[in-house]
CSV table of C-alpha atoms and ligand atoms in Angstrom, one decimal:
chain,number,residue,atom,x,y,z
W,289,MET,CA,-35.6,10.4,5.4
W,290,ARG,CA,-35.8,9.1,1.8
W,291,MET,CA,-32.9,8.0,-0.3
W,292,TYR,CA,-34.6,9.6,-3.3
W,293,ASP,CA,-34.3,13.1,-1.7
W,294,ILE,CA,-30.6,12.5,-0.9
W,295,ILE,CA,-29.8,11.5,-4.4
W,296,LYS,CA,-31.8,14.5,-5.8
W,297,LYS,CA,-30.0,16.9,-3.5
W,298,LYS,CA,-26.5,15.7,-4.5
W,299,ARG,CA,-27.5,15.5,-8.2
W,300,ASP,CA,-28.4,19.2,-8.0
W,301,GLY,CA,-25.1,20.1,-6.4
W,302,GLY,CA,-26.3,20.4,-2.8
W,303,GLU,CA,-24.4,19.7,0.4
W,304,LEU,CA,-25.4,16.5,2.3
W,305,SER,CA,-25.8,16.8,6.1
W,306,GLU,CA,-24.1,14.4,8.5
W,307,GLU,CA,-27.5,12.8,9.2
W,308,GLU,CA,-28.1,12.2,5.4
W,309,ILE,CA,-24.6,10.7,5.0
W,310,GLY,CA,-25.1,8.5,8.1
W,311,PHE,CA,-28.5,7.4,6.8
W,312,PHE,CA,-26.9,6.4,3.5
W,313,VAL,CA,-24.0,4.5,5.0
W,314,ARG,CA,-26.2,2.6,7.5
W,315,GLY,CA,-28.5,1.6,4.7
W,316,VAL,CA,-25.6,0.4,2.6
W,317,THR,CA,-24.3,-1.7,5.6
W,318,ASP,CA,-27.7,-3.2,6.6
W,319,GLY,CA,-28.8,-3.8,3.0
W,320,SER,CA,-31.9,-1.7,3.3
W,321,ILE,CA,-30.9,0.6,0.4
W,322,PRO,CA,-31.0,-1.1,-3.0
W,323,ASP,CA,-27.9,-1.2,-5.2
W,324,TYR,CA,-29.6,1.1,-7.9
W,325,GLN,CA,-30.0,3.9,-5.4
W,326,ILE,CA,-26.6,3.4,-3.9
W,327,THR,CA,-25.0,3.6,-7.3
W,328,ALA,CA,-27.1,6.6,-8.3
W,329,LEU,CA,-25.8,8.5,-5.3
W,330,LEU,CA,-22.2,7.4,-6.1
W,331,MET,CA,-22.5,8.7,-9.6
W,332,ALA,CA,-24.0,12.0,-8.2
W,333,ILE,CA,-21.0,12.3,-5.9
W,334,TYR,CA,-18.6,11.4,-8.7
W,335,TYR,CA,-20.0,14.4,-10.7
W,336,ARG,CA,-20.8,16.9,-8.0
W,337,GLY,CA,-18.0,16.0,-5.5
W,338,MET,CA,-18.1,16.6,-1.8
W,339,ASN,CA,-16.6,19.3,0.4
W,340,VAL,CA,-14.2,18.4,3.2
W,341,ARG,CA,-16.9,18.3,5.8
W,342,GLU,CA,-19.0,15.9,3.8
W,343,THR,CA,-16.0,13.8,3.0
W,344,CYS,CA,-15.1,13.6,6.8
W,345,ASP,CA,-18.6,12.6,7.7
W,346,LEU,CA,-18.6,9.9,5.0
W,347,THR,CA,-15.3,8.6,6.2
W,348,PHE,CA,-16.4,8.4,9.8
W,349,ALA,CA,-19.6,6.7,8.9
W,350,VAL,CA,-17.6,4.2,6.9
W,351,ARG,CA,-15.2,3.7,9.8
W,352,ASP,CA,-18.1,3.2,12.2
W,353,SER,CA,-19.9,0.7,9.9
W,354,GLY,CA,-18.0,-2.2,11.4
W,355,ASP,CA,-15.6,-3.3,14.1
W,356,ARG,CA,-13.0,-1.0,15.5
W,357,LEU,CA,-9.8,-1.8,17.3
W,358,ASP,CA,-9.1,-0.5,20.8
W,359,PHE,CA,-5.3,0.0,21.3
W,360,SER,CA,-5.7,1.7,24.7
W,361,SER,CA,-3.9,-1.2,26.4
W,362,ILE,CA,-0.8,-0.8,24.2
W,363,HIS,CA,1.8,1.0,26.2
W,364,GLY,CA,3.4,4.0,24.4
W,365,ILE,CA,2.8,5.9,21.2
W,366,ARG,CA,1.5,4.0,18.2
W,367,ALA,CA,2.5,5.0,14.7
W,368,ASP,CA,1.6,3.4,11.4
W,369,LYS,CA,2.2,4.0,7.7
W,370,HIS,CA,-0.2,3.3,4.9
W,371,SER,CA,0.6,3.1,1.2
W,372,THR,CA,-2.0,3.7,-1.5
W,373,GLY,CA,-0.5,0.7,-3.3
W,374,GLY,CA,2.4,0.2,-5.7
W,375,VAL,CA,4.6,-2.2,-7.5
W,376,GLY,CA,7.6,-3.6,-5.6
W,377,ASP,CA,6.5,-1.6,-2.5
W,378,LYS,CA,7.9,-3.6,0.4
W,379,THR,CA,8.4,-0.6,2.6
W,380,SER,CA,6.3,-1.9,5.5
W,381,LEU,CA,8.7,-4.8,6.0
W,382,VAL,CA,11.6,-2.3,6.4
W,383,VAL,CA,9.9,0.7,8.1
W,384,ALA,CA,8.0,-1.2,10.8
W,385,PRO,CA,11.1,-2.8,12.3
W,386,ILE,CA,13.1,0.4,12.1
W,387,VAL,CA,10.4,2.4,13.9
W,388,SER,CA,9.7,-0.3,16.5
W,389,SER,CA,13.4,-0.8,17.2
W,390,LEU,CA,13.5,2.9,18.2
W,391,GLY,CA,10.8,2.5,20.8
W,392,VAL,CA,7.6,3.5,18.9
W,393,LYS,CA,4.9,0.9,18.8
W,394,VAL,CA,3.8,-0.5,15.4
W,395,ALA,CA,0.5,-2.4,15.5
W,396,LYS,CA,0.1,-2.9,11.8
W,397,MET,CA,-2.8,-4.2,9.9
W,398,SER,CA,-2.0,-4.8,6.3
W,399,GLY,CA,-3.8,-5.8,3.2
W,400,ARG,CA,-3.3,-8.4,0.4
W,401,GLY,CA,-2.4,-7.7,-3.2
W,402,LEU,CA,-5.0,-6.0,-5.3
W,403,GLY,CA,-4.8,-6.1,-9.1
W,404,HIS,CA,-1.2,-5.1,-10.2
W,405,THR,CA,-0.2,-4.0,-6.7
W,406,GLY,CA,1.3,-6.3,-4.0
W,407,GLY,CA,0.2,-6.6,-0.4
W,408,THR,CA,2.3,-6.9,2.8
W,409,VAL,CA,0.2,-9.8,4.1
W,410,ASP,CA,1.0,-11.9,1.0
W,411,LYS,CA,4.7,-11.1,1.3
W,412,LEU,CA,4.8,-12.2,4.9
W,413,GLU,CA,3.0,-15.4,4.1
W,414,ALA,CA,6.0,-16.2,1.8
W,415,ILE,CA,7.8,-16.9,5.1
W,416,GLU,CA,6.8,-20.5,6.1
W,417,GLY,CA,4.7,-20.6,9.2
W,418,PHE,CA,4.2,-16.9,9.6
W,419,ARG,CA,0.8,-16.3,11.1
W,420,THR,CA,-1.0,-13.2,9.7
W,421,THR,CA,-4.1,-13.9,11.8
W,422,LEU,CA,-3.8,-13.3,15.5
W,423,SER,CA,-6.5,-12.7,18.0
W,424,GLU,CA,-6.9,-9.1,19.2
W,425,ARG,CA,-5.4,-10.2,22.5
W,426,GLU,CA,-2.4,-11.9,20.9
W,427,PHE,CA,-1.8,-8.9,18.6
W,428,ILE,CA,-1.8,-6.4,21.5
W,429,ASP,CA,0.3,-8.6,23.8
W,430,GLN,CA,2.9,-9.0,21.0
W,431,VAL,CA,3.0,-5.3,20.4
W,432,ASN,CA,3.5,-4.7,24.1
W,433,LYS,CA,6.1,-7.4,24.4
W,434,ILE,CA,8.3,-6.8,21.3
W,435,GLY,CA,7.1,-3.5,20.0
W,436,MET,CA,5.5,-4.6,16.7
W,437,ALA,CA,3.1,-7.0,15.0
W,438,ILE,CA,1.8,-7.2,11.4
W,439,VAL,CA,-1.4,-9.0,10.7
W,440,GLY,CA,-4.1,-9.1,8.0
W,441,GLN,CA,-7.6,-7.8,8.6
W,442,SER,CA,-9.5,-10.6,10.5
W,443,LYS,CA,-12.3,-8.5,11.9
W,444,GLU,CA,-15.0,-6.9,9.8
W,445,PHE,CA,-13.6,-3.4,9.3
W,446,ALA,CA,-15.6,-0.9,7.4
W,447,PRO,CA,-18.1,-3.3,5.7
W,448,ALA,CA,-19.8,-0.4,4.1
W,449,ASP,CA,-16.6,0.2,2.1
W,450,LYS,CA,-16.6,-3.4,0.9
W,451,LYS,CA,-20.0,-2.9,-0.6
W,452,LEU,CA,-19.4,0.6,-1.9
W,453,TYR,CA,-16.1,-0.4,-3.5
W,454,ALA,CA,-17.6,-3.4,-5.2
W,455,LEU,CA,-20.3,-1.2,-6.7
W,456,ARG,CA,-17.9,1.6,-7.6
W,457,ASP,CA,-15.7,-1.0,-9.4
W,458,VAL,CA,-18.6,-1.9,-11.8
W,459,THR,CA,-20.1,1.5,-12.3
W,460,ALA,CA,-17.0,3.5,-13.2
W,461,THR,CA,-17.1,5.6,-10.0
W,462,VAL,CA,-13.8,4.5,-8.4
W,463,ASP,CA,-12.0,7.6,-9.6
W,464,SER,CA,-13.6,10.2,-7.3
W,465,MET,CA,-11.5,12.1,-4.7
W,466,PRO,CA,-14.1,12.0,-1.8
W,467,LEU,CA,-14.9,8.3,-2.5
W,468,ILE,CA,-11.2,7.3,-2.6
W,469,ALA,CA,-10.3,9.3,0.5
W,470,SER,CA,-13.2,8.1,2.5
W,471,SER,CA,-12.6,4.5,1.4
W,472,ILE,CA,-8.9,4.5,2.4
W,473,MET,CA,-9.3,6.5,5.6
W,474,GLY,CA,-12.5,4.8,6.7
W,475,LYS,CA,-10.5,1.5,6.9
W,476,LYS,CA,-7.4,3.1,8.3
W,477,LEU,CA,-9.2,4.9,11.1
W,478,ALA,CA,-10.8,1.7,12.3
W,479,ALA,CA,-7.4,0.9,13.8
W,480,ASP,CA,-6.4,3.0,16.8
W,481,ASP,CA,-3.1,4.7,16.0
W,482,ASP,CA,-1.8,8.0,17.3
W,483,CYS,CA,0.3,8.9,14.2
W,484,ILE,CA,-0.2,8.0,10.6
W,485,VAL,CA,2.2,8.6,7.7
W,486,LEU,CA,0.5,8.1,4.3
W,487,ASP,CA,2.6,7.1,1.3
W,488,VAL,CA,0.6,8.4,-1.6
W,489,LYS,CA,2.0,6.8,-4.7
W,490,THR,CA,2.0,8.7,-8.0
W,491,GLY,CA,2.6,7.7,-11.6
W,492,SER,CA,2.0,4.8,-13.9
W,493,GLY,CA,2.1,2.1,-11.2
W,494,SER,CA,-0.4,3.8,-8.9
W,495,PHE,CA,-4.1,4.6,-9.3
W,496,MET,CA,-3.3,8.3,-9.1
W,497,LYS,CA,-1.4,8.9,-12.4
W,498,SER,CA,-0.6,12.6,-11.9
W,499,VAL,CA,1.3,14.4,-9.1
W,500,GLU,CA,-1.4,17.0,-8.9
W,501,ARG,CA,-4.1,14.5,-8.3
W,502,SER,CA,-1.9,12.6,-5.8
W,503,ARG,CA,-1.3,15.9,-3.9
W,504,GLU,CA,-5.0,16.6,-3.8
W,505,LEU,CA,-5.8,13.2,-2.5
W,506,ALA,CA,-3.0,13.4,0.1
W,507,ARG,CA,-4.2,16.8,1.4
W,508,LEU,CA,-7.7,15.5,1.7
W,509,MET,CA,-6.6,12.4,3.6
W,510,VAL,CA,-4.4,14.4,5.9
W,511,GLU,CA,-7.3,16.7,6.7
W,512,ILE,CA,-9.6,13.8,7.4
W,513,GLY,CA,-7.0,12.1,9.7
W,514,LYS,CA,-6.5,15.4,11.6
W,515,SER,CA,-10.2,15.9,12.1
W,516,ALA,CA,-10.2,12.4,13.7
W,517,GLY,CA,-7.5,13.6,16.1
W,518,LYS,CA,-4.6,11.8,14.5
W,519,LYS,CA,-1.1,13.3,13.9
W,520,MET,CA,-0.8,13.1,10.1
W,521,VAL,CA,1.8,13.5,7.3
W,522,ALA,CA,1.6,12.3,3.7
W,523,LEU,CA,4.5,11.8,1.4
W,524,ILE,CA,4.0,11.8,-2.4
W,525,THR,CA,6.4,9.2,-3.8
W,526,ASP,CA,7.2,8.0,-7.3
W,527,MET,CA,5.5,5.0,-8.8
W,528,ASP,CA,6.6,5.8,-12.4
W,529,ARG,CA,9.1,3.0,-11.8
W,530,PRO,CA,8.9,0.0,-9.4
W,531,LEU,CA,10.3,0.6,-6.0
W,532,GLY,CA,13.5,-1.4,-5.6
W,533,ASN,CA,14.4,-4.2,-8.0
W,534,ALA,CA,12.3,-7.1,-6.7
W,535,ILE,CA,8.7,-7.7,-7.7
W,536,GLY,CA,7.0,-10.8,-6.2
W,537,ASN,CA,6.6,-12.1,-2.7
W,538,ALA,CA,9.6,-14.1,-1.4
W,539,THR,CA,11.9,-12.0,-3.6
W,540,GLU,CA,10.5,-8.8,-2.0
W,541,VAL,CA,11.0,-10.1,1.5
W,542,ALA,CA,14.6,-10.9,0.5
W,543,GLU,CA,15.1,-7.4,-0.7
W,544,ALA,CA,13.6,-5.9,2.4
W,545,VAL,CA,16.1,-8.0,4.5
W,546,GLU,CA,19.0,-6.7,2.3
W,547,THR,CA,17.7,-3.2,2.9
W,548,LEU,CA,17.7,-3.8,6.7
W,549,LYS,CA,21.3,-5.0,6.3
W,550,GLY,CA,22.2,-1.7,4.7
W,551,ARG,CA,22.6,-3.2,1.2
W,552,GLY,CA,19.2,-2.4,-0.3
W,553,PRO,CA,18.6,-0.5,-3.6
W,554,SER,CA,19.1,3.2,-3.1
W,555,ASP,CA,15.5,4.2,-4.0
W,556,LEU,CA,13.9,1.7,-1.6
W,557,THR,CA,16.3,2.7,1.1
W,558,GLU,CA,15.6,6.4,0.7
W,559,VAL,CA,11.8,6.0,0.8
W,560,CYS,CA,12.0,3.7,3.8
W,561,ILE,CA,14.3,6.0,5.8
W,562,THR,CA,12.0,9.0,5.0
W,563,LEU,CA,8.8,7.2,5.9
W,564,ALA,CA,10.4,5.9,9.2
W,565,ALA,CA,11.7,9.4,10.0
W,566,TYR,CA,8.3,11.0,9.6
W,567,MET,CA,6.7,8.3,11.8
W,568,LEU,CA,9.3,8.7,14.5
W,569,SER,CA,9.1,12.5,14.3
W,570,LEU,CA,5.3,12.5,14.6
W,571,ALA,CA,5.8,10.2,17.6
W,572,GLY,CA,7.9,12.8,19.3
W,573,LYS,CA,11.4,11.4,18.7
W,574,GLY,CA,12.9,14.6,17.3
W,575,SER,CA,13.0,16.6,14.1
W,576,VAL,CA,12.7,14.8,10.8
W,577,GLU,CA,16.5,15.2,10.2
W,578,GLU,CA,17.3,13.8,13.6
W,579,CYS,CA,14.9,10.9,13.1
W,580,LYS,CA,16.5,10.1,9.7
W,581,ALA,CA,19.8,9.8,11.5
W,582,LEU,CA,18.2,7.5,14.1
W,583,ALA,CA,16.6,5.4,11.3
W,584,LYS,CA,20.0,5.0,9.5
W,585,LYS,CA,21.7,4.0,12.8
W,586,ALA,CA,19.0,1.3,13.4
W,587,ILE,CA,20.0,-0.2,10.1
W,588,GLU,CA,23.8,0.2,10.6
W,589,ASP,CA,23.8,-1.3,14.1
W,590,GLY,CA,21.5,-4.2,13.1
W,591,SER,CA,18.8,-3.4,15.6
W,592,ALA,CA,16.1,-3.0,13.0
W,593,LEU,CA,16.9,-6.4,11.4
W,594,GLU,CA,16.9,-8.0,14.8
W,595,LYS,CA,13.4,-6.5,15.4
W,596,LEU,CA,12.1,-8.1,12.2
W,597,LYS,CA,13.5,-11.5,13.3
W,598,GLU,CA,11.8,-11.1,16.7
W,599,CYS,CA,8.5,-10.3,14.9
W,600,VAL,CA,8.9,-13.3,12.5
W,601,ARG,CA,9.7,-15.6,15.4
W,602,ALA,CA,6.8,-14.3,17.6
W,603,GLN,CA,4.4,-14.9,14.7
W,604,GLY,CA,5.6,-18.5,14.1
W,605,GLY,CA,7.6,-17.8,11.0
W,606,ASP,CA,10.8,-19.5,9.8
W,607,VAL,CA,13.5,-17.1,10.9
W,608,SER,CA,16.2,-18.9,8.9
W,609,VAL,CA,15.0,-17.2,5.7
W,610,ILE,CA,15.5,-13.8,7.3
W,611,GLU,CA,18.9,-14.8,8.4
W,612,ASP,CA,19.7,-16.1,5.0
W,613,PRO,CA,17.1,-15.2,2.3
W,614,SER,CA,18.8,-17.6,-0.2
W,615,LYS,CA,16.9,-20.3,1.9
W,616,PHE,CA,13.6,-19.2,0.4
W,617,LYS,CA,12.2,-21.9,-1.8
W,618,ARG,CA,13.2,-21.0,-5.4
W,619,ALA,CA,11.0,-21.2,-8.5
W,620,LYS,CA,11.8,-24.1,-10.8
W,621,PHE,CA,12.4,-21.9,-13.8
W,622,SER,CA,13.9,-18.6,-14.6
W,623,ARG,CA,14.2,-16.6,-17.9
W,624,GLU,CA,16.4,-13.6,-18.7
W,625,VAL,CA,14.6,-10.8,-20.6
W,626,LYS,CA,17.1,-9.2,-23.0
W,627,SER,CA,17.1,-5.6,-24.3
W,628,PRO,CA,16.0,-5.4,-28.0
W,629,ALA,CA,18.3,-2.3,-28.5
W,630,ALA,CA,21.1,-0.3,-27.1
W,631,GLY,CA,20.4,2.9,-25.3
W,632,TYR,CA,18.9,4.1,-22.0
W,633,ILE,CA,15.9,2.8,-20.2
W,634,GLY,CA,13.3,5.5,-20.5
W,635,ARG,CA,9.7,5.6,-19.2
W,636,VAL,CA,8.3,2.3,-18.0
W,637,ASP,CA,4.6,1.4,-17.5
W,638,THR,CA,4.9,0.3,-13.9
W,639,GLU,CA,1.4,-1.1,-13.8
W,640,ALA,CA,2.3,-3.5,-16.6
W,641,TYR,CA,5.3,-4.6,-14.7
W,642,GLY,CA,3.0,-5.5,-11.8
W,643,LEU,CA,0.7,-7.3,-14.2
W,644,ALA,CA,3.7,-9.2,-15.6
W,645,SER,CA,4.6,-10.4,-12.1
W,646,LEU,CA,0.9,-11.4,-11.6
W,647,ALA,CA,1.0,-13.3,-14.9
W,648,LEU,CA,4.0,-15.3,-13.5
W,649,GLY,CA,1.8,-16.4,-10.5
W,650,ALA,CA,2.9,-13.8,-7.9
W,651,GLY,CA,-0.5,-12.2,-7.7
W,652,ARG,CA,-4.2,-13.0,-7.9
W,653,ASN,CA,-6.7,-12.5,-10.7
W,654,THR,CA,-9.6,-13.2,-8.4
W,655,ALA,CA,-9.8,-13.2,-4.6
W,656,GLU,CA,-9.9,-17.0,-4.6
W,657,ASP,CA,-6.7,-17.5,-6.5
W,658,SER,CA,-3.7,-18.9,-4.7
W,659,ILE,CA,-0.3,-17.2,-4.9
W,660,ASP,CA,3.0,-18.7,-6.0
W,661,TYR,CA,5.4,-17.1,-3.4
W,662,SER,CA,8.5,-18.0,-5.4
W,663,ALA,CA,7.3,-16.3,-8.7
W,664,GLY,CA,8.3,-12.8,-9.6
W,665,ILE,CA,10.7,-10.5,-11.3
W,666,LEU,CA,14.2,-9.2,-10.5
W,667,LEU,CA,15.0,-6.1,-12.4
W,668,LYS,CA,18.5,-5.6,-13.6
W,669,LYS,CA,17.9,-2.3,-15.3
W,670,LYS,CA,15.7,0.6,-14.4
W,671,THR,CA,14.7,4.0,-15.7
W,672,GLY,CA,17.9,6.0,-16.5
W,673,ASP,CA,20.2,2.9,-16.7
W,674,LYS,CA,22.4,2.4,-19.8
W,675,VAL,CA,21.8,-0.8,-21.6
W,676,GLU,CA,23.4,-2.7,-24.5
W,677,ARG,CA,21.5,-4.7,-27.1
W,678,GLU,CA,20.9,-8.2,-25.8
W,679,GLU,CA,21.9,-7.2,-22.3
W,680,THR,CA,19.6,-8.7,-19.5
W,681,ILE,CA,17.1,-6.1,-18.2
W,682,ALA,CA,15.2,-8.5,-16.0
W,683,VAL,CA,15.0,-12.1,-14.8
W,684,LEU,CA,11.6,-13.8,-14.5
W,685,PHE,CA,10.9,-16.6,-12.1
W,686,ALA,CA,8.0,-19.1,-12.3
W,687,ASN,CA,7.1,-22.7,-11.7
W,688,ASP,CA,5.5,-23.1,-15.1
W,689,GLU,CA,7.7,-22.3,-18.1
W,690,LYS,CA,4.6,-21.5,-20.2
W,691,LEU,CA,4.0,-18.4,-18.2
W,692,PHE,CA,7.2,-16.7,-19.4
W,693,THR,CA,6.1,-15.7,-22.9
W,694,GLY,CA,3.2,-13.6,-21.8
W,695,ALA,CA,5.1,-11.9,-19.0
W,696,GLU,CA,8.1,-11.2,-21.1
W,697,GLU,CA,5.9,-9.6,-23.8
W,698,LYS,CA,4.2,-7.4,-21.2
W,699,LEU,CA,7.6,-6.4,-19.7
W,700,LEU,CA,9.1,-5.5,-23.1
W,701,LEU,CA,6.0,-3.6,-24.2
W,702,ALA,CA,6.1,-1.6,-21.0
W,703,THR,CA,9.8,-0.6,-21.3
W,704,THR,CA,11.0,2.1,-23.6
W,705,ILE,CA,14.6,2.2,-24.7
W,706,GLN,CA,15.8,5.6,-25.9
W,707,THR,CA,19.0,7.1,-27.3
W,708,SER,CA,19.6,9.7,-24.6
W,709,PRO,CA,19.2,9.4,-20.8
W,710,PRO,CA,15.8,10.5,-19.6
W,711,ALA,CA,15.6,13.6,-17.3
W,712,PRO,CA,15.8,12.4,-13.7
W,713,GLU,CA,12.4,12.4,-11.8
W,714,PRO,CA,12.2,13.0,-8.1
W,715,LEU,CA,11.6,10.0,-5.8
W,716,ILE,CA,9.7,12.0,-3.2
W,717,TYR,CA,7.7,14.7,-4.8
W,718,ASP,CA,6.2,16.4,-1.8
W,719,VAL,CA,5.4,16.2,1.9
W,720,ILE,CA,2.0,17.3,3.0
W,721,GLU,CA,2.0,18.1,6.7
S,193,URA,N1,-7.9,1.9,-2.3
S,193,URA,C1,-9.0,1.8,-1.5
S,193,URA,O1,-9.0,1.2,-0.4
S,193,URA,N2,-10.1,2.5,-1.9
S,193,URA,C2,-10.1,3.2,-3.0
S,193,URA,O2,-11.2,3.8,-3.3
S,193,URA,C3,-9.0,3.3,-3.8
S,193,URA,C4,-7.9,2.6,-3.4
């Protein structure tokens, strides 16, 4: 088999066979295919696309390019959720304990922040002592013992994706449905869950800016998961505004705790209850409506919060900050951002909000950067809220006062103030089953 022929076939609109896709991904992984041929094929895929069969084959080849987890020694049904990435998205910290407190196992591998989006592993590391690296044995034992564990990716999952993503990033080929779907699902399927709920974000804070594109991606990923034998659902949720009011790491953990106490922002609470309900329902706990009621009860009776504490304790974290989030180390400085006009908050550029938080130190510009866990943003006004001139719309937190100017500028540029209230947008656009 020759890479030249595979590139030519796709360039001319042909359908690649499983063998050709396998040859390509093996060659990417072992370094035998040069970057110029890899990127030529990526560009051909970008223009010509792939059908569902090719996309499934690409996904499975990516999944099989590295380590895979074996959860067969976990007793009971395993369910997971996966978000395509957003701003203020702390749902995993709320959903995993809810689902686990209701008897479904959550063996969760999470990622770190990427660009303007946050990552669950970074948020958990805001809790002093919390170990996001466990051996596979420790991880499985903890899930069997308390029902949940959340770790970062320590093994080499889907190394082919690492290489492909790096090349896509510099050759303008990220934005391709089969390449995105196979990248996300190739990594997700390396873990061994029975049920997966995808939270496909849509809007200015996500990499899918339109609902139609998000729907298309969701359908494709559901199809891929099903052909791998998983029970799948995808929700399309709004990212035209940050989720909840907190953006940052410690501040997002605090907001997740408030949500588990039943005092969270309504948008975050609704998305969490819905995600949890679909996970529970896929795991056989009842209809989605019944599972919503179960999820709400797990918040009301405190069992979900108790589960988060158990998990934090088991992974060596300081539980006192979960009991009382005001014990999180605070940033040295804060600054209130005032509204330049009276009116209503209209459309916001959520990605720019994420970048403002990053500029305060809450995220990374490069993989090597360290994170300031106490930095971030607390929003006082969101889309649809009425605001007076000079009223505070957000509070910024940082340990270096010089960072405020840039972040404030970004936030104000990203916020429109209009004279009439904007038409309300749905929080959950669709469910793909
Ligand atoms: N996230 C991924 O993991 N891969 C993509 O291609 C896009 C988003």
